[in-house]
Coordinates of C-alpha atoms in Angstrom, one line a residue:
X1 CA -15.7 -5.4 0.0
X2 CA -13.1 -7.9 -0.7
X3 CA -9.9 -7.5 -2.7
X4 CA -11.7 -8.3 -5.9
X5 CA -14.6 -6.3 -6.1
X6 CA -12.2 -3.2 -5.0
X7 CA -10.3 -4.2 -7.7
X8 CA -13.0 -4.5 -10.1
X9 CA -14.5 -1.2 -8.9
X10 CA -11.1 0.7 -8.6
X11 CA -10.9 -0.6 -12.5
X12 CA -14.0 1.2 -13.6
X13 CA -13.5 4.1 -12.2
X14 CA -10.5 4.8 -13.8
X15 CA -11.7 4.0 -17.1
X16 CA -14.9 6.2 -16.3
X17 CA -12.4 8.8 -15.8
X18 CA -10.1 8.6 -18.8
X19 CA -13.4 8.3 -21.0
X20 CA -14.0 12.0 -20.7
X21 CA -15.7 12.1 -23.8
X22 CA -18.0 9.0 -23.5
X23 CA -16.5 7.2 -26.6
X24 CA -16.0 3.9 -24.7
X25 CA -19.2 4.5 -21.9
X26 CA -21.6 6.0 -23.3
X27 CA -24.2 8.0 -21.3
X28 CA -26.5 5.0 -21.9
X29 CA -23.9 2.9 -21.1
X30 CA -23.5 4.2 -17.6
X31 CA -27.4 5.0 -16.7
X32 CA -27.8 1.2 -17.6
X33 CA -25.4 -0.1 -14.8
X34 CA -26.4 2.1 -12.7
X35 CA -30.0 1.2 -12.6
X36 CA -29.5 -2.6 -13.1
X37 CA -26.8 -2.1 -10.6
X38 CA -29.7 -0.9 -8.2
X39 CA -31.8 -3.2 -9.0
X40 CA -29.3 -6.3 -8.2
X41 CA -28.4 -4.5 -5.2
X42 CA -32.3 -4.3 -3.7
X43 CA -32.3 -8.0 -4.5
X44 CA -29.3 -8.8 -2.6
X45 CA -30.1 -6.6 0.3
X46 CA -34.2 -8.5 0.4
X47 CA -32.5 -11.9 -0.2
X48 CA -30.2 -11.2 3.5
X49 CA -32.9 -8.8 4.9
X50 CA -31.1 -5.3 5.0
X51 CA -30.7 -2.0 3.4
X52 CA -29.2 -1.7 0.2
X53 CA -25.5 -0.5 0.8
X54 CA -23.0 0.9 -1.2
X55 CA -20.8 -1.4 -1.5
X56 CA -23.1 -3.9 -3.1
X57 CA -24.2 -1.0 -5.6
X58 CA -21.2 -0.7 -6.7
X59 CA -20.0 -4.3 -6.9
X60 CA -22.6 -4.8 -9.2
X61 CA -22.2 -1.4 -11.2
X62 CA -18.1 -2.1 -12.2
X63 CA -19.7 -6.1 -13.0
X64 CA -21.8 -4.7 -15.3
X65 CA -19.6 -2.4 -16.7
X66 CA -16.8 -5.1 -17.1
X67 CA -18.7 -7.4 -18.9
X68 CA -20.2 -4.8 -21.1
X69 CA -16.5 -3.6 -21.7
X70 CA -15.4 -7.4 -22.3
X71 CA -18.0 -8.7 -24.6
X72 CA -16.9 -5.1 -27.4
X73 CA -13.3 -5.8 -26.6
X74 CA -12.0 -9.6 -26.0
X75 CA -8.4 -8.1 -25.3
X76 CA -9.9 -5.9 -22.4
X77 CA -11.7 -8.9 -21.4
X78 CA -9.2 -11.3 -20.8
X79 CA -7.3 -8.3 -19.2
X80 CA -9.9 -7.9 -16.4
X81 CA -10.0 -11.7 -15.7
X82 CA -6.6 -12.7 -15.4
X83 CA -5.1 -12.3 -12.0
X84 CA -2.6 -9.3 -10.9
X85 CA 1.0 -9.7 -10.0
X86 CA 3.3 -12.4 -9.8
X87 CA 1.3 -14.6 -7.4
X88 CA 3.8 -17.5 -7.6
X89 CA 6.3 -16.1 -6.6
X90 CA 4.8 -16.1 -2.9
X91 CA 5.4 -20.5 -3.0
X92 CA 8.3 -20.7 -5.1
X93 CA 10.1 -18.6 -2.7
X94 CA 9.8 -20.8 0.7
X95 CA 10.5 -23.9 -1.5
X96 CA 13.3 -22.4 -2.9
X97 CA 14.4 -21.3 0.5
X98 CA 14.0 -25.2 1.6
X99 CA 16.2 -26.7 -1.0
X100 CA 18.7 -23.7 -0.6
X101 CA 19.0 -24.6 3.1
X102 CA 19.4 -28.1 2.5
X103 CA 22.8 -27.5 0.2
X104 CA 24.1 -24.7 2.3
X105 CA 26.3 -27.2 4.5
X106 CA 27.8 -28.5 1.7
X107 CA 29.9 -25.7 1.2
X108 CA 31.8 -27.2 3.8
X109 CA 33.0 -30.8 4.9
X110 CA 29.7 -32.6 4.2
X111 CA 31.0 -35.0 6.8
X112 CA 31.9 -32.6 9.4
X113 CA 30.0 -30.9 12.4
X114 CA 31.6 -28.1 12.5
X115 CA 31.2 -26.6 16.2
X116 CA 31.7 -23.1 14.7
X117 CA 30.0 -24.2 11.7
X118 CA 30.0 -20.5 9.3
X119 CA 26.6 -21.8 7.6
X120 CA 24.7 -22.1 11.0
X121 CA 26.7 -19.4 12.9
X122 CA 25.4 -17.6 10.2
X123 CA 21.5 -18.5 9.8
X124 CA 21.2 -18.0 13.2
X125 CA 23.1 -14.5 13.3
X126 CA 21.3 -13.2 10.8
X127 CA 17.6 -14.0 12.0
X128 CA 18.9 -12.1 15.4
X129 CA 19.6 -9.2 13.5
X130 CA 16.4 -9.4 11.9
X131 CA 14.2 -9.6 15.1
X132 CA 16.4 -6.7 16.5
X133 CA 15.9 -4.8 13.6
X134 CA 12.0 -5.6 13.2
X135 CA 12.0 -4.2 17.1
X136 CA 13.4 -1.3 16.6
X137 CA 11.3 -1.3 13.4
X138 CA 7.9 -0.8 15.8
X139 CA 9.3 1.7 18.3
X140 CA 10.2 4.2 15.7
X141 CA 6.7 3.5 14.4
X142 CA 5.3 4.4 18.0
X143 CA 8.0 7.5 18.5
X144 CA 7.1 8.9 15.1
X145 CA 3.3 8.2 13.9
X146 CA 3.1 7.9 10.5
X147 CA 6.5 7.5 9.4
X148 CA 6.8 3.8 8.2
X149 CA 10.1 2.5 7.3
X150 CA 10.7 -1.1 5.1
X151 CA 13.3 -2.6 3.2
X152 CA 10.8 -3.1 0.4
X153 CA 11.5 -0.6 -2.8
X154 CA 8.0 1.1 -4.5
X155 CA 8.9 -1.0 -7.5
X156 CA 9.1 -4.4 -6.1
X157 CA 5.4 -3.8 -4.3
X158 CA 4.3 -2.6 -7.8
X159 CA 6.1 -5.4 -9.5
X160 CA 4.0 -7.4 -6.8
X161 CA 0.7 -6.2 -7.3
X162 CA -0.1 -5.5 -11.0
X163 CA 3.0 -7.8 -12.6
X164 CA 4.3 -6.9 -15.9
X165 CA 2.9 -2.9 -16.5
X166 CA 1.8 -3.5 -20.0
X167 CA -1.4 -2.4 -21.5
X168 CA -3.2 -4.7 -24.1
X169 CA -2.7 -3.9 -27.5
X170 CA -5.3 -3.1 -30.0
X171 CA -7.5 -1.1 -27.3
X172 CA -9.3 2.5 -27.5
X173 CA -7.2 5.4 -26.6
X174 CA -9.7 6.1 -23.5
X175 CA -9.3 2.3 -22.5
X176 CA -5.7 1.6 -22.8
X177 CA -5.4 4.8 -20.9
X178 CA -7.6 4.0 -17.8
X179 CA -5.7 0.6 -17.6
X180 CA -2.8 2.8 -17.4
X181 CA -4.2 4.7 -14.5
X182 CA -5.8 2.0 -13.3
X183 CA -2.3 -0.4 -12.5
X184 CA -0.9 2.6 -11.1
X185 CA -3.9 3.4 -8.8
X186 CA -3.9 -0.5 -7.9
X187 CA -0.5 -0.1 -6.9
X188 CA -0.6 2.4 -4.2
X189 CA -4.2 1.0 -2.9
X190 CA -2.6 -2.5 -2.6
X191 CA 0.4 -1.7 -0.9
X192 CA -0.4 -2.7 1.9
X193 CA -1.9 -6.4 1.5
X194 CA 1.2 -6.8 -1.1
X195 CA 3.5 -6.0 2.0
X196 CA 1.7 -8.4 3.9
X197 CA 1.8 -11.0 1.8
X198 CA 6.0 -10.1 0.8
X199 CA 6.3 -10.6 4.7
X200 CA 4.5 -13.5 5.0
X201 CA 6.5 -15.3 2.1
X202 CA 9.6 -13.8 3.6
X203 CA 9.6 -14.8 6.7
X204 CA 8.4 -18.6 5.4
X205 CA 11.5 -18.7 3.2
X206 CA 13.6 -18.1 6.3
X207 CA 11.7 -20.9 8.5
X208 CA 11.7 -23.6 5.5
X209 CA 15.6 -22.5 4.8
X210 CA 16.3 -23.2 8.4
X211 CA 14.2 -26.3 7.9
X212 CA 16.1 -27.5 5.1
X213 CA 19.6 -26.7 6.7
X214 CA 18.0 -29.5 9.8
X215 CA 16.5 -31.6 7.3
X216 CA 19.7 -32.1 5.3
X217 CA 21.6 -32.1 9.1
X218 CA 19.3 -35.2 9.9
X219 CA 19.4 -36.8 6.9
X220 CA 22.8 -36.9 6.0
X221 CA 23.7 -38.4 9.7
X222 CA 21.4 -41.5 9.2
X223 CA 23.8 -43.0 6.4
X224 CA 27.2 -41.3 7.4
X225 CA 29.9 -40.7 10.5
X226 CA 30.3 -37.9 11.2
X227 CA 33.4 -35.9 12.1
X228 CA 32.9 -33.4 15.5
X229 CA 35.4 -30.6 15.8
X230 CA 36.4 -27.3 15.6
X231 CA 39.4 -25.2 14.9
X232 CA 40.1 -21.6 15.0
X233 CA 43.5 -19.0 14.6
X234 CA 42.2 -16.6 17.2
X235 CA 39.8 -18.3 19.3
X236 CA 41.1 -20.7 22.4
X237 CA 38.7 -23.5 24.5
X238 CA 37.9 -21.4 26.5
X239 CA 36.3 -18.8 24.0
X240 CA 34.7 -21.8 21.8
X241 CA 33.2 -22.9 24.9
X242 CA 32.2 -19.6 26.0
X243 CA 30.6 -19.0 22.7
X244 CA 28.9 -22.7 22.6
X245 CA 27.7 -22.0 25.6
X246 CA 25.3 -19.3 24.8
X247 CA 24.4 -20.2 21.6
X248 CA 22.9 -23.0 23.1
X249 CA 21.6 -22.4 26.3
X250 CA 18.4 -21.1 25.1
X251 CA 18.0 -24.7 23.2
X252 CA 19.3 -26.7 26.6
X253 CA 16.9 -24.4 28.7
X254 CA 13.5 -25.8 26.9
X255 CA 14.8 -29.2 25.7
X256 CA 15.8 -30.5 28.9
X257 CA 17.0 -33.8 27.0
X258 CA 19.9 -31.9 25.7
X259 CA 23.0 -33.0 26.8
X260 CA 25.5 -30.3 28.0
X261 CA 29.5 -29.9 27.2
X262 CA 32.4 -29.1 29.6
X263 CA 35.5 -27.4 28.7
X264 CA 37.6 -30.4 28.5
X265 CA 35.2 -31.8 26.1
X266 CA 35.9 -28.6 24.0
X267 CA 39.4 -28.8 24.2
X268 CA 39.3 -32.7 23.2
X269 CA 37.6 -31.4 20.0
X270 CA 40.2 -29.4 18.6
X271 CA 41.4 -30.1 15.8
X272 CA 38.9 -32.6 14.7
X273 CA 39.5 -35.5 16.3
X274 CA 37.5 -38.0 15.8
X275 CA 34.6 -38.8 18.6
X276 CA 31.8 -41.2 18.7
X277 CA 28.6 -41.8 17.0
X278 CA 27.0 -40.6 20.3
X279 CA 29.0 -37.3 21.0
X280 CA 28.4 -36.6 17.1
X281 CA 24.3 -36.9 17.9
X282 CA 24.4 -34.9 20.8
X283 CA 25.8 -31.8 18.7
X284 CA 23.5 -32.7 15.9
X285 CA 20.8 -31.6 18.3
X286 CA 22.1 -28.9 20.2
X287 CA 22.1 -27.5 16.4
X288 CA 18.8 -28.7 15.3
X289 CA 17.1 -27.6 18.2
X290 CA 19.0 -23.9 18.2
X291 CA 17.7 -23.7 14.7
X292 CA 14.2 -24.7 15.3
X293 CA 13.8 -22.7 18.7
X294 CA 15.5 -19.5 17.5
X295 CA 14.8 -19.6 13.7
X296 CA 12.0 -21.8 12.7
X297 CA 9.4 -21.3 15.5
X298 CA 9.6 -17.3 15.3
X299 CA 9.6 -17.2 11.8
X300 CA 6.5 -19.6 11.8
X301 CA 4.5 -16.9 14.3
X302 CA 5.7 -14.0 12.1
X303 CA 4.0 -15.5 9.2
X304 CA 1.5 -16.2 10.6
X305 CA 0.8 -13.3 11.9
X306 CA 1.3 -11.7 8.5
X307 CA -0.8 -14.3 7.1
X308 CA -3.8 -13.2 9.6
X309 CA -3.1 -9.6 8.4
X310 CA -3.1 -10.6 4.8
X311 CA -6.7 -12.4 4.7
X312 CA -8.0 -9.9 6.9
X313 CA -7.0 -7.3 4.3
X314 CA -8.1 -9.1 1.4
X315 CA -11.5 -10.2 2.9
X316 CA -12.3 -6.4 3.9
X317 CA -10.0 -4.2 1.3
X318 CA -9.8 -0.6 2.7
X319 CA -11.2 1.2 -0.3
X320 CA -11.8 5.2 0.7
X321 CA -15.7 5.2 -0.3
X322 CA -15.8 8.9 0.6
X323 CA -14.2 9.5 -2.5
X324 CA -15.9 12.2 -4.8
X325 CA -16.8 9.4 -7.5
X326 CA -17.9 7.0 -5.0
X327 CA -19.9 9.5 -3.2
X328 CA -22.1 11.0 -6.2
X329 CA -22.6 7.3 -7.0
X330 CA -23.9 6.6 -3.6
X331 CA -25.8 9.7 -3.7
X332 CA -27.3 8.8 -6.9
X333 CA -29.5 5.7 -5.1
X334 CA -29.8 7.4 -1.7
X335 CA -27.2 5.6 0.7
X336 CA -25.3 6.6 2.8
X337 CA -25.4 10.8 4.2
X338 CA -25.7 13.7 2.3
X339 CA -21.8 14.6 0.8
X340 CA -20.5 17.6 2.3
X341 CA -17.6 20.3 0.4
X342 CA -15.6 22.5 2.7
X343 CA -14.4 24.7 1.3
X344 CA -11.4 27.6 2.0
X345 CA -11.2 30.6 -0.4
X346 CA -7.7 32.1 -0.1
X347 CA -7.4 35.8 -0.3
X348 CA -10.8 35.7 -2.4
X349 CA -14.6 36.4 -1.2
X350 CA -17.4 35.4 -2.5
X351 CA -20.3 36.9 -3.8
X352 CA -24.1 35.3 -3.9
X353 CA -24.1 34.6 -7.4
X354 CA -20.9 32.6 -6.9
X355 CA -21.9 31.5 -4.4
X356 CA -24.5 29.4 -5.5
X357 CA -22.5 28.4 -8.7
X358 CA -20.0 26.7 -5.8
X359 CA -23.3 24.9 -4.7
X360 CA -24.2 23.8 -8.3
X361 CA -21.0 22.4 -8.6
X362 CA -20.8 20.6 -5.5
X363 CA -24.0 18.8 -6.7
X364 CA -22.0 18.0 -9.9
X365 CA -19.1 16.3 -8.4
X366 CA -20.6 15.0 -5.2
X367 CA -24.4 14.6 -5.5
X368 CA -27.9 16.2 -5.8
X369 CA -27.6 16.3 -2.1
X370 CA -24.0 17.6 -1.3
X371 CA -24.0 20.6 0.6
X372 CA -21.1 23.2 1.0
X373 CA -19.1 24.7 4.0
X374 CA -18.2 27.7 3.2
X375 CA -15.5 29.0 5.6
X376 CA -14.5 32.8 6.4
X377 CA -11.6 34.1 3.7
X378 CA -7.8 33.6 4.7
X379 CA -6.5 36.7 4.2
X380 CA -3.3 37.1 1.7
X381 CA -0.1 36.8 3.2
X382 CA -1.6 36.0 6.5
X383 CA 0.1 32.7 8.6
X384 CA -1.5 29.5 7.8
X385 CA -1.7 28.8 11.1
X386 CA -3.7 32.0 12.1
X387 CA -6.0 32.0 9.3
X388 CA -7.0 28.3 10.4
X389 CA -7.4 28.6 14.0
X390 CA -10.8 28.3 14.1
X391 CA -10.8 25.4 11.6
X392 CA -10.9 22.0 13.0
X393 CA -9.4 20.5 9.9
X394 CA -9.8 16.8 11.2
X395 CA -13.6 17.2 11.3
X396 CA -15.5 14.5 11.3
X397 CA -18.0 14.4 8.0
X398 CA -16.3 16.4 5.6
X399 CA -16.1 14.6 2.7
X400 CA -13.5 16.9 0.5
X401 CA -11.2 19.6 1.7
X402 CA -11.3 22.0 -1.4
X403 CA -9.0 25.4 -1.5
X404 CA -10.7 28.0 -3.5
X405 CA -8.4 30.3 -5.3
X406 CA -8.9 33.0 -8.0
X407 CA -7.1 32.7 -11.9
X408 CA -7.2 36.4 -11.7
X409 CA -4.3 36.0 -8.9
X410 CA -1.0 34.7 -9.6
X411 CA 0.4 32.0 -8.2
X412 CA 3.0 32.9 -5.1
X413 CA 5.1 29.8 -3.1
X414 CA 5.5 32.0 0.3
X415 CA 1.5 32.9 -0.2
X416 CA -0.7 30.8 -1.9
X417 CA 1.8 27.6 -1.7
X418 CA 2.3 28.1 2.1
X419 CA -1.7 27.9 2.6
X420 CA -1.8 24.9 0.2
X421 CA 1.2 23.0 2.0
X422 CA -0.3 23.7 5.4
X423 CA -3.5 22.3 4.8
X424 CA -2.2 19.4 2.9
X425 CA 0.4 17.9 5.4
X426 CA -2.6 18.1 8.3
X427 CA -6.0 17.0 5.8
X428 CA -5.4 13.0 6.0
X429 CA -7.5 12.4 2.7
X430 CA -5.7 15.1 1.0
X431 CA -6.8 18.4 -0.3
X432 CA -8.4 19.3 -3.5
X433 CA -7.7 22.9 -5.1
X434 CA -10.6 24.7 -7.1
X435 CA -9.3 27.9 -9.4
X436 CA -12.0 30.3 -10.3
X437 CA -11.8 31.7 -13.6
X438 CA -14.8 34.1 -13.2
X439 CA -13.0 37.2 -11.9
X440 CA -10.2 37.0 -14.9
X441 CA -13.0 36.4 -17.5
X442 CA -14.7 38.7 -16.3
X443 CA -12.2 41.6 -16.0
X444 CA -10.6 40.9 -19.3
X445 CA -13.3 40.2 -20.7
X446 CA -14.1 36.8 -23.7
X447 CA -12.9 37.8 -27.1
X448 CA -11.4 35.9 -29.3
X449 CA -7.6 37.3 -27.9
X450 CA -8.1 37.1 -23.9
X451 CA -8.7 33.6 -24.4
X452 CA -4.9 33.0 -24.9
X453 CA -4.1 35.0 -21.7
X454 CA -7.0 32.7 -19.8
X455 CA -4.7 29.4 -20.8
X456 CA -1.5 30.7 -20.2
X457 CA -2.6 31.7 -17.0
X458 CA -4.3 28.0 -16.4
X459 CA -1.3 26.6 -16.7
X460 CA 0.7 29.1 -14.7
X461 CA -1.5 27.6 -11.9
X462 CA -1.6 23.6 -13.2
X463 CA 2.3 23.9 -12.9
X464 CA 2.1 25.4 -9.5
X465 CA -0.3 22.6 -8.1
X466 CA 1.7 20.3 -9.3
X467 CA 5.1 21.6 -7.7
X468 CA 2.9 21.5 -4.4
X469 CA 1.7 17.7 -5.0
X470 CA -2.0 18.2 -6.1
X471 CA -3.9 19.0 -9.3
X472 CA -6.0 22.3 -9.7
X473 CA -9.8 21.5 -11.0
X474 CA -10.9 24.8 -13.5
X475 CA -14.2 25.9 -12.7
X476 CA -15.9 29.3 -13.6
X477 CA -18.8 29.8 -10.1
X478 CA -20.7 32.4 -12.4
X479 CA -21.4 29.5 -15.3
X480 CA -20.8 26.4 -13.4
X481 CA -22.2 24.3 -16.5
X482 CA -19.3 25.7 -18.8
X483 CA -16.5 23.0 -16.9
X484 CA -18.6 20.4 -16.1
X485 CA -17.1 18.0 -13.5
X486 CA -17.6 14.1 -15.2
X487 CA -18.2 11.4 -12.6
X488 CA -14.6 10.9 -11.3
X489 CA -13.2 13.4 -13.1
X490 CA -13.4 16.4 -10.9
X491 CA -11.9 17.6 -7.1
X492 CA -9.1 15.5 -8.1
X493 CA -7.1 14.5 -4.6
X494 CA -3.9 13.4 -4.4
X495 CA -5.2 9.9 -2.3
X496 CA -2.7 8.1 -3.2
X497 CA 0.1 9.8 -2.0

């Protein structure tokens, strides 16, 4: 799916999320879209002669949920039309770079060609550094996998890609807080087409400012003399010419109309004497064409290059459709395989009867048709490492990673947050953690004043999966109805991380 439609989908599912309580959705609401969503998506696949797929199920599901959204609340309306982040900032900045390069010889003689002209010396410096820096850039990438380093901070990309974090006024509580969710979600999806696009505009700005700097060279020239020279406190001939030298043999090597310089001709210049038209032309291109060989033309590639990356990006977002949400939606018109839950109890066995609540949930966060992996206990205090031997946690088809703890135990870093930080650095899509409040309930019993002892033990746990970088989903395996898991509210992962 395109950037758009992820957007548009990535929009409804955090609204269906915050709307726990069906005040802005109603059931109706979402049965509705789901069948006319089905409907538009048989359509579209006998119209192009193929199977429906999920992604056109669910374009059509967030359009029908957008416009039904829009047409009770104009303010949410106009919010889910207008365009995301600050998209013109990605032309003002090369034609801001272009007039900026066109003024920055002024700061000097404006009638000078300077032969160690600071302004150029500069430019041209400072795209080196950035090539050099750009290498070394992609061989860290290749020496450590994973670990990507930019210049870029978090805020600028999310600046970039949702604008202005504001929510419209005069919205429902469950609305105004999915939009919440929803920009910050956006933000971490989109990172990478926003970086893509930064680069591109970046490295635009630094080919039109070298333009501009050539332009204005050029320009100025055809109505005035110019004066040719160089001076310096510590640097002799020699060294000028030295210097000169290669700065512009990689211009004189692929512009063979260049004209070179001797050392006399160096030493003549000092001091800025005054040369002729002619001499003045032949630096005039030595510059030019060091500007446009070692500036412009790699600069152009780059963004290109980023450019290519960019479209590619937008025309095929990378949207994780093995989500939980996305999966029970697929599962709910037949596409796509059967979910699967693997799941990893942690010093805690089950017995049949939960063990077929853990199936009934399953089918309430992932599908009719989920089915469950139930792997051998990890026994407490036992190594991560050991316990998972036999695991291949990079399996291919599991859908979510799910640790099953007890609320009966409490909580322990070196234990239970040792297992939970092993599996999480080595499950890519992140792992979700499942607490069990059956054995507590059922040891303590459920009057009136165990119930107190049930939530301060909840959030005992919430805190500690938080402090580890997830979020603990409360089910009880013995009455799986009694926390029901809403469409995208349950097996919470921490995707975005």
């Amino acid at each position: 799916m395109n950037e758009q439609v992820a957007r548009n989908v990535v929009l409804v599912r955090a609204i269906e999320s915050a709307d726990v309580d069906h005040t802005v959705l109603s059931d109706d609401d979402r049965k509705y879209a789901s069948r006319s969503a089905k409907e538009l998506a048989a359509w579209q696949a006998a119209d192009s002669k193929s199977a429906v797929t999920q992604q056109h199920f669910l374009q059509q599901r967030s359009e029908q949920i957008l416009k039904r959204l829009g047409e009770r609340s104009p303010a949410f309306g106009a919010f889910a039309k207008r365009r995301l982040g600050l998209g013109g900032v990605w032309l003002a900045l090369p034609f801001l770079a272009f007039v900026s390069g066109a003024v920055i010889d002024r700061i000097a003689d404006p009638q000078r060609v300077d032969l160690l002209s600071a302004p150029f010396l500069l430019i041209i410096g400072w795209n080196l550094l950035v090539y050099l820096f750009m290498l070394v850039s992609a061989l860290m990438r290749v020496i450590v996998p994973g670990k990507r380093p930019g210049w870029a901070s978090p805020n600028l990309l999310r600046r970039l890609s949702v604008g202005k974090a504001a929510v419209p006024r005069k919205l429902p509580a469950p609305l105004a807080e999915g939009i919440a969710v929803f920009m910050g979600e956006w933000a971490a999806l989109s990172e990478p087409l926003t970086r893509a696009r930064l680069s591109r505009s970046i490295h635009l700005a630094a080919a039109f400012f070298a333009l501009g700097a050539i332009a204005s060279l050029y320009a100025r020239g055809l109505l005035t003399q110019y004066v040719v020279g160089w001076e310096s406190t510590f640097l002799d001939g020699r060294q000028v010419h030295t210097l000169l030298s290669w700065l512009f043999m990689p211009a004189m090597s692929v512009f063979h109309f260049l004209q070179g310089f001797s050392l006399t001709e160096i030493e003549l210049l000092r001091f800025g004497r005054m040369v002729n038209a002619a001499s003045g032309e032949r630096w005039v291109h030595l510059y030019g064409a060091t500007l446009l060989l070692l500036v412009v033309l790699p600069r152009l590639l780059l963004a290109g290059f980023a450019a290519w990356r960019a479209r590619r990006l937008a025309r095929s977002f990378p949207l994780d459709l093995d989500q939980p949400y996305y999966r029970k939606l697929a599962d709910s018109i037949g596409a796509g395989a059967p979910a699967l839950l693997r799941v990893l109890p942690y010093s805690y066995t089950l017995d049949e009867a939960r063990d077929r609540g853990l199936w009934a949930i399953a089918a309430s966060a992932l599908g009719a048709q989920a089915r469950v992996q139930l792997r051998p206990t990890a026994a407490y205090g036992i190594d991560p490492k050991e316990a998972l031997r036999d695991t291949a946690l990079d399996e291919a088809g599991v859908t979510v990673t799910a640790v099953l703890f007890s609320l009966a135990a409490t909580p322990e870093k070196e234990n239970h947050g040792a297992f939970l930080d092993y599996l999480s650095k080595r499950v890519k899509r992140g792992v979700a953690v499942l607490v069990d409040e059956s054995p507590l309930v059922e040891r303590i019993g459920e009057q009136q004043g165990n119930a107190a002892r049930v939530a301060e033990r909840s959030a005992l746990w919430r805190q500690f999966c938080s402090f580890h970088g997830t979020s603990a989903t409360f089910v009880n395996l013995l009455q799986p109805d009694k926390h029901p898991l809403e469409l995208g509210a349950g097996l919470s992962l921490p995707e975005l991380r």
